[in-house]
């Protein structure tokens, strides 16, 4: 009986935490970053604001968790021994970049977070950037650096250009109705051209 009570308590806690995270997303949609206040978050979640401190430690920590949950590269995990790793990261690079191109385009919340990070000097956004860099460093050091050796920084520079380009193109596509370099980035055809270009550039980098 006691064990069932503990399990139920854990489940209720996880449900409540998710309600707070969902509330962050809803407020971002309706009010933007300025609306992320403790009382508004609790009201939107339909829960006592004290739970924000009990479950997360505070509003900033709650926002930090939400930001991490939305970030693409902070959630990428390497699978040791997979073909993506064994070919020097070539397949891995292409698949991850194409996946990122699709993920950022569909995730309006992440787009807002990326823009937020450009205009506000916020601790949680700096931490996200640092976490993303640390996660990326592990991927570089364990997969691509051993393959490229003395040219590893050149590869990192290529990836930096591709990732930043993906961020920009996806945000541009969702905020503008015009084409970019004659490509309709909202259409299947236009997006396929970008995905093919990503594969082409990665192939050339590995040649």
PDB file of C-alpha atoms in Angstrom:
ATOM      1  CA  UNK A   1       0.000   0.000   0.000  1.00  0.00           C
ATOM      2  CA  UNK A   2       2.805   2.357   0.925  1.00  0.00           C
ATOM      3  CA  UNK A   3       4.643   1.657  -2.330  1.00  0.00           C
ATOM      4  CA  UNK A   4       1.521   2.446  -4.371  1.00  0.00           C
ATOM      5  CA  UNK A   5       1.196   5.747  -2.546  1.00  0.00           C
ATOM      6  CA  UNK A   6       4.809   6.636  -3.344  1.00  0.00           C
ATOM      7  CA  UNK A   7       4.354   5.722  -7.030  1.00  0.00           C
ATOM      8  CA  UNK A   8       1.182   7.807  -7.214  1.00  0.00           C
ATOM      9  CA  UNK A   9       2.956  10.738  -5.567  1.00  0.00           C
ATOM     10  CA  UNK A  10       5.810  10.550  -8.088  1.00  0.00           C
ATOM     11  CA  UNK A  11       3.353  10.408 -10.989  1.00  0.00           C
ATOM     12  CA  UNK A  12       1.426  13.400  -9.643  1.00  0.00           C
ATOM     13  CA  UNK A  13       4.659  15.338  -9.278  1.00  0.00           C
ATOM     14  CA  UNK A  14       5.684  14.591 -12.870  1.00  0.00           C
ATOM     15  CA  UNK A  15       2.229  15.578 -14.138  1.00  0.00           C
ATOM     16  CA  UNK A  16       2.394  18.831 -12.184  1.00  0.00           C
ATOM     17  CA  UNK A  17       5.880  19.585 -13.494  1.00  0.00           C
ATOM     18  CA  UNK A  18       4.652  19.028 -17.043  1.00  0.00           C
ATOM     19  CA  UNK A  19       1.714  21.369 -16.406  1.00  0.00           C
ATOM     20  CA  UNK A  20       4.162  24.098 -15.415  1.00  0.00           C
ATOM     21  CA  UNK A  21       6.258  23.472 -18.531  1.00  0.00           C
ATOM     22  CA  UNK A  22       3.104  23.557 -20.674  1.00  0.00           C
ATOM     23  CA  UNK A  23       2.147  26.825 -18.971  1.00  0.00           C
ATOM     24  CA  UNK A  24       5.488  28.354 -19.987  1.00  0.00           C
ATOM     25  CA  UNK A  25       4.819  27.392 -23.593  1.00  0.00           C
ATOM     26  CA  UNK A  26       1.275  28.768 -23.520  1.00  0.00           C
ATOM     27  CA  UNK A  27       2.387  32.091 -22.029  1.00  0.00           C
ATOM     28  CA  UNK A  28       5.160  32.439 -24.603  1.00  0.00           C
ATOM     29  CA  UNK A  29       2.511  32.008 -27.313  1.00  0.00           C
ATOM     30  CA  UNK A  30       0.104  34.555 -25.860  1.00  0.00           C
ATOM     31  CA  UNK A  31       2.146  37.138 -23.945  1.00  0.00           C
ATOM     32  CA  UNK A  32       5.775  36.558 -24.855  1.00  0.00           C
ATOM     33  CA  UNK A  33       8.710  36.560 -22.433  1.00  0.00           C
ATOM     34  CA  UNK A  34       7.358  39.503 -20.438  1.00  0.00           C
ATOM     35  CA  UNK A  35       4.437  37.346 -19.330  1.00  0.00           C
ATOM     36  CA  UNK A  36       6.616  34.772 -17.570  1.00  0.00           C
ATOM     37  CA  UNK A  37       5.774  35.788 -14.015  1.00  0.00           C
ATOM     38  CA  UNK A  38       5.317  33.349 -11.138  1.00  0.00           C
ATOM     39  CA  UNK A  39       1.647  34.171 -10.515  1.00  0.00           C
ATOM     40  CA  UNK A  40       0.775  33.995 -14.213  1.00  0.00           C
ATOM     41  CA  UNK A  41       2.618  30.691 -14.652  1.00  0.00           C
ATOM     42  CA  UNK A  42       0.860  29.150 -11.634  1.00  0.00           C
ATOM     43  CA  UNK A  43      -2.532  30.463 -12.742  1.00  0.00           C
ATOM     44  CA  UNK A  44      -2.062  29.107 -16.263  1.00  0.00           C
ATOM     45  CA  UNK A  45      -0.954  25.727 -14.896  1.00  0.00           C
ATOM     46  CA  UNK A  46      -3.852  25.669 -12.429  1.00  0.00           C
ATOM     47  CA  UNK A  47      -1.486  24.896  -9.563  1.00  0.00           C
ATOM     48  CA  UNK A  48      -0.163  26.510  -6.394  1.00  0.00           C
ATOM     49  CA  UNK A  49       2.841  28.729  -7.132  1.00  0.00           C
ATOM     50  CA  UNK A  50       4.658  27.172  -4.146  1.00  0.00           C
ATOM     51  CA  UNK A  51       5.064  24.034  -6.234  1.00  0.00           C
ATOM     52  CA  UNK A  52       7.307  25.966  -8.646  1.00  0.00           C
ATOM     53  CA  UNK A  53       9.812  26.355  -5.812  1.00  0.00           C
ATOM     54  CA  UNK A  54       9.270  22.814  -4.510  1.00  0.00           C
ATOM     55  CA  UNK A  55       9.733  21.128  -7.887  1.00  0.00           C
ATOM     56  CA  UNK A  56      12.166  23.411  -9.689  1.00  0.00           C
ATOM     57  CA  UNK A  57      13.753  25.668  -7.072  1.00  0.00           C
ATOM     58  CA  UNK A  58      12.224  28.816  -8.533  1.00  0.00           C
ATOM     59  CA  UNK A  59      10.905  30.511 -11.649  1.00  0.00           C
ATOM     60  CA  UNK A  60      14.305  30.847 -13.321  1.00  0.00           C
ATOM     61  CA  UNK A  61      15.039  27.152 -12.846  1.00  0.00           C
ATOM     62  CA  UNK A  62      11.622  26.301 -14.306  1.00  0.00           C
ATOM     63  CA  UNK A  63      12.342  28.464 -17.350  1.00  0.00           C
ATOM     64  CA  UNK A  64      15.792  26.856 -17.624  1.00  0.00           C
ATOM     65  CA  UNK A  65      14.229  23.386 -17.753  1.00  0.00           C
ATOM     66  CA  UNK A  66      11.731  24.487 -20.373  1.00  0.00           C
ATOM     67  CA  UNK A  67      14.491  25.994 -22.519  1.00  0.00           C
ATOM     68  CA  UNK A  68      16.580  22.819 -22.294  1.00  0.00           C
ATOM     69  CA  UNK A  69      13.592  20.688 -23.251  1.00  0.00           C
ATOM     70  CA  UNK A  70      13.159  22.665 -26.468  1.00  0.00           C
ATOM     71  CA  UNK A  71      16.793  22.882 -27.596  1.00  0.00           C
ATOM     72  CA  UNK A  72      17.774  20.462 -30.361  1.00  0.00           C
ATOM     73  CA  UNK A  73      21.504  20.017 -29.741  1.00  0.00           C
ATOM     74  CA  UNK A  74      21.133  19.746 -25.967  1.00  0.00           C
ATOM     75  CA  UNK A  75      19.063  16.604 -26.558  1.00  0.00           C
ATOM     76  CA  UNK A  76      21.267  14.902 -29.153  1.00  0.00           C
ATOM     77  CA  UNK A  77      22.872  11.751 -27.801  1.00  0.00           C
ATOM     78  CA  UNK A  78      25.637   9.774 -29.464  1.00  0.00           C
ATOM     79  CA  UNK A  79      25.213   6.024 -29.788  1.00  0.00           C
ATOM     80  CA  UNK A  80      28.625   4.338 -29.504  1.00  0.00           C
ATOM     81  CA  UNK A  81      29.331   1.712 -32.130  1.00  0.00           C
ATOM     82  CA  UNK A  82      26.636   2.873 -34.528  1.00  0.00           C
ATOM     83  CA  UNK A  83      27.382   3.287 -38.263  1.00  0.00           C
ATOM     84  CA  UNK A  84      27.047   7.052 -37.820  1.00  0.00           C
ATOM     85  CA  UNK A  85      30.025   6.979 -35.495  1.00  0.00           C
ATOM     86  CA  UNK A  86      32.095   4.404 -37.370  1.00  0.00           C
ATOM     87  CA  UNK A  87      32.242   6.396 -40.636  1.00  0.00           C
ATOM     88  CA  UNK A  88      33.944   9.340 -38.950  1.00  0.00           C
ATOM     89  CA  UNK A  89      30.670  11.112 -38.272  1.00  0.00           C
ATOM     90  CA  UNK A  90      29.721  11.708 -41.905  1.00  0.00           C
ATOM     91  CA  UNK A  91      26.310  10.039 -41.762  1.00  0.00           C
ATOM     92  CA  UNK A  92      25.750  11.354 -38.257  1.00  0.00           C
ATOM     93  CA  UNK A  93      26.470  14.926 -39.378  1.00  0.00           C
ATOM     94  CA  UNK A  94      24.099  14.769 -42.321  1.00  0.00           C
ATOM     95  CA  UNK A  95      21.275  13.168 -40.381  1.00  0.00           C
ATOM     96  CA  UNK A  96      21.589  15.503 -37.404  1.00  0.00           C
ATOM     97  CA  UNK A  97      21.736  18.668 -39.500  1.00  0.00           C
ATOM     98  CA  UNK A  98      18.766  17.621 -41.619  1.00  0.00           C
ATOM     99  CA  UNK A  99      16.866  16.707 -38.456  1.00  0.00           C
ATOM    100  CA  UNK A 100      17.749  20.083 -36.948  1.00  0.00           C
ATOM    101  CA  UNK A 101      16.521  21.871 -40.088  1.00  0.00           C
ATOM    102  CA  UNK A 102      13.149  20.155 -39.694  1.00  0.00           C
ATOM    103  CA  UNK A 103      12.994  20.500 -35.893  1.00  0.00           C
ATOM    104  CA  UNK A 104      13.686  24.233 -35.728  1.00  0.00           C
ATOM    105  CA  UNK A 105      11.198  24.948 -38.530  1.00  0.00           C
ATOM    106  CA  UNK A 106       8.400  23.162 -36.654  1.00  0.00           C
ATOM    107  CA  UNK A 107       9.323  24.383 -33.177  1.00  0.00           C
ATOM    108  CA  UNK A 108       8.168  28.006 -32.884  1.00  0.00           C
ATOM    109  CA  UNK A 109       9.066  28.048 -29.185  1.00  0.00           C
ATOM    110  CA  UNK A 110      12.696  27.214 -29.920  1.00  0.00           C
ATOM    111  CA  UNK A 111      12.770  29.986 -32.539  1.00  0.00           C
ATOM    112  CA  UNK A 112      11.627  32.443 -29.866  1.00  0.00           C
ATOM    113  CA  UNK A 113      14.269  31.129 -27.475  1.00  0.00           C
ATOM    114  CA  UNK A 114      16.990  31.580 -30.131  1.00  0.00           C
ATOM    115  CA  UNK A 115      15.892  35.162 -30.753  1.00  0.00           C
ATOM    116  CA  UNK A 116      15.612  35.747 -27.015  1.00  0.00           C
ATOM    117  CA  UNK A 117      19.214  34.675 -26.609  1.00  0.00           C
ATOM    118  CA  UNK A 118      20.315  37.292 -29.150  1.00  0.00           C
ATOM    119  CA  UNK A 119      18.600  40.244 -27.486  1.00  0.00           C
ATOM    120  CA  UNK A 120      18.761  39.528 -23.754  1.00  0.00           C
ATOM    121  CA  UNK A 121      21.689  38.885 -21.440  1.00  0.00           C
ATOM    122  CA  UNK A 122      19.945  36.178 -19.429  1.00  0.00           C
ATOM    123  CA  UNK A 123      21.760  33.674 -17.214  1.00  0.00           C
ATOM    124  CA  UNK A 124      19.598  30.727 -18.288  1.00  0.00           C
ATOM    125  CA  UNK A 125      20.226  31.448 -21.968  1.00  0.00           C
ATOM    126  CA  UNK A 126      23.976  31.658 -21.362  1.00  0.00           C
ATOM    127  CA  UNK A 127      23.777  28.356 -19.523  1.00  0.00           C
ATOM    128  CA  UNK A 128      21.896  26.823 -22.444  1.00  0.00           C
ATOM    129  CA  UNK A 129      24.597  28.024 -24.834  1.00  0.00           C
ATOM    130  CA  UNK A 130      27.311  26.616 -22.556  1.00  0.00           C
ATOM    131  CA  UNK A 131      25.480  23.290 -22.186  1.00  0.00           C
ATOM    132  CA  UNK A 132      25.046  23.133 -25.955  1.00  0.00           C
ATOM    133  CA  UNK A 133      28.757  23.787 -26.430  1.00  0.00           C
ATOM    134  CA  UNK A 134      29.695  21.109 -23.901  1.00  0.00           C
ATOM    135  CA  UNK A 135      27.419  18.574 -25.550  1.00  0.00           C
ATOM    136  CA  UNK A 136      28.779  19.537 -28.962  1.00  0.00           C
ATOM    137  CA  UNK A 137      32.349  19.262 -27.704  1.00  0.00           C
ATOM    138  CA  UNK A 138      31.721  15.652 -26.678  1.00  0.00           C
ATOM    139  CA  UNK A 139      30.373  14.862 -30.135  1.00  0.00           C
ATOM    140  CA  UNK A 140      33.302  16.564 -31.864  1.00  0.00           C
ATOM    141  CA  UNK A 141      35.979  15.076 -29.632  1.00  0.00           C
ATOM    142  CA  UNK A 142      34.669  11.519 -29.762  1.00  0.00           C
ATOM    143  CA  UNK A 143      33.511  11.346 -33.390  1.00  0.00           C
ATOM    144  CA  UNK A 144      34.824  13.916 -35.849  1.00  0.00           C
ATOM    145  CA  UNK A 145      38.092  15.177 -34.320  1.00  0.00           C
ATOM    146  CA  UNK A 146      39.752  11.735 -34.529  1.00  0.00           C
ATOM    147  CA  UNK A 147      38.708  11.516 -38.187  1.00  0.00           C
ATOM    148  CA  UNK A 148      39.840  14.997 -39.303  1.00  0.00           C
ATOM    149  CA  UNK A 149      42.853  15.227 -36.975  1.00  0.00           C
ATOM    150  CA  UNK A 150      44.753  18.466 -37.785  1.00  0.00           C
ATOM    151  CA  UNK A 151      41.798  19.685 -39.881  1.00  0.00           C
ATOM    152  CA  UNK A 152      39.270  19.246 -37.072  1.00  0.00           C
ATOM    153  CA  UNK A 153      38.827  22.992 -36.557  1.00  0.00           C
ATOM    154  CA  UNK A 154      38.099  23.435 -40.257  1.00  0.00           C
ATOM    155  CA  UNK A 155      35.299  20.879 -39.937  1.00  0.00           C
ATOM    156  CA  UNK A 156      33.960  22.669 -36.848  1.00  0.00           C
ATOM    157  CA  UNK A 157      33.927  25.939 -38.804  1.00  0.00           C
ATOM    158  CA  UNK A 158      31.895  24.302 -41.595  1.00  0.00           C
ATOM    159  CA  UNK A 159      29.405  22.941 -39.048  1.00  0.00           C
ATOM    160  CA  UNK A 160      29.173  26.365 -37.377  1.00  0.00           C
ATOM    161  CA  UNK A 161      28.195  27.932 -40.692  1.00  0.00           C
ATOM    162  CA  UNK A 162      25.663  25.204 -41.428  1.00  0.00           C
ATOM    163  CA  UNK A 163      24.013  25.308 -37.996  1.00  0.00           C
ATOM    164  CA  UNK A 164      23.766  29.105 -37.917  1.00  0.00           C
ATOM    165  CA  UNK A 165      22.443  29.065 -41.490  1.00  0.00           C
ATOM    166  CA  UNK A 166      19.784  26.540 -40.502  1.00  0.00           C
ATOM    167  CA  UNK A 167      18.698  28.724 -37.567  1.00  0.00           C
ATOM    168  CA  UNK A 168      18.406  31.780 -39.775  1.00  0.00           C
ATOM    169  CA  UNK A 169      16.633  30.094 -42.690  1.00  0.00           C
ATOM    170  CA  UNK A 170      14.057  28.441 -40.450  1.00  0.00           C
ATOM    171  CA  UNK A 171      13.268  31.657 -38.582  1.00  0.00           C
ATOM    172  CA  UNK A 172      13.150  33.544 -41.880  1.00  0.00           C
ATOM    173  CA  UNK A 173      10.782  30.954 -43.372  1.00  0.00           C
ATOM    174  CA  UNK A 174       8.276  31.257 -40.522  1.00  0.00           C
ATOM    175  CA  UNK A 175       8.305  35.063 -40.347  1.00  0.00           C
ATOM    176  CA  UNK A 176       8.373  35.999 -44.054  1.00  0.00           C
ATOM    177  CA  UNK A 177       6.222  35.168 -47.060  1.00  0.00           C
ATOM    178  CA  UNK A 178       8.955  35.826 -49.611  1.00  0.00           C
ATOM    179  CA  UNK A 179      11.537  33.410 -50.949  1.00  0.00           C
ATOM    180  CA  UNK A 180      15.224  33.228 -50.019  1.00  0.00           C
ATOM    181  CA  UNK A 181      17.625  33.022 -52.973  1.00  0.00           C
ATOM    182  CA  UNK A 182      14.605  32.080 -55.057  1.00  0.00           C
ATOM    183  CA  UNK A 183      13.715  29.113 -52.815  1.00  0.00           C
ATOM    184  CA  UNK A 184      10.359  28.813 -51.091  1.00  0.00           C
ATOM    185  CA  UNK A 185      11.497  27.575 -47.684  1.00  0.00           C
ATOM    186  CA  UNK A 186       7.942  26.721 -46.676  1.00  0.00           C
ATOM    187  CA  UNK A 187       7.450  24.312 -49.576  1.00  0.00           C
ATOM    188  CA  UNK A 188       8.495  20.661 -49.681  1.00  0.00           C
ATOM    189  CA  UNK A 189      10.531  21.338 -52.819  1.00  0.00           C
ATOM    190  CA  UNK A 190      12.393  24.310 -51.362  1.00  0.00           C
ATOM    191  CA  UNK A 191      13.198  22.543 -48.121  1.00  0.00           C
ATOM    192  CA  UNK A 192      14.366  19.453 -49.995  1.00  0.00           C
ATOM    193  CA  UNK A 193      16.851  21.632 -51.880  1.00  0.00           C
ATOM    194  CA  UNK A 194      18.315  22.873 -48.581  1.00  0.00           C
ATOM    195  CA  UNK A 195      18.497  19.324 -47.205  1.00  0.00           C
ATOM    196  CA  UNK A 196      20.253  18.146 -50.361  1.00  0.00           C
ATOM    197  CA  UNK A 197      22.668  21.060 -50.082  1.00  0.00           C
ATOM    198  CA  UNK A 198      23.459  20.074 -46.483  1.00  0.00           C
ATOM    199  CA  UNK A 199      24.295  16.528 -47.594  1.00  0.00           C
ATOM    200  CA  UNK A 200      26.335  17.847 -50.531  1.00  0.00           C
ATOM    201  CA  UNK A 201      28.418  20.160 -48.312  1.00  0.00           C
ATOM    202  CA  UNK A 202      29.064  17.456 -45.738  1.00  0.00           C
ATOM    203  CA  UNK A 203      30.116  15.014 -48.478  1.00  0.00           C
ATOM    204  CA  UNK A 204      32.521  17.587 -49.901  1.00  0.00           C
ATOM    205  CA  UNK A 205      33.942  18.294 -46.456  1.00  0.00           C
ATOM    206  CA  UNK A 206      34.710  14.611 -45.958  1.00  0.00           C
ATOM    207  CA  UNK A 207      36.324  14.186 -49.391  1.00  0.00           C
TER     208      UNK A 207
END
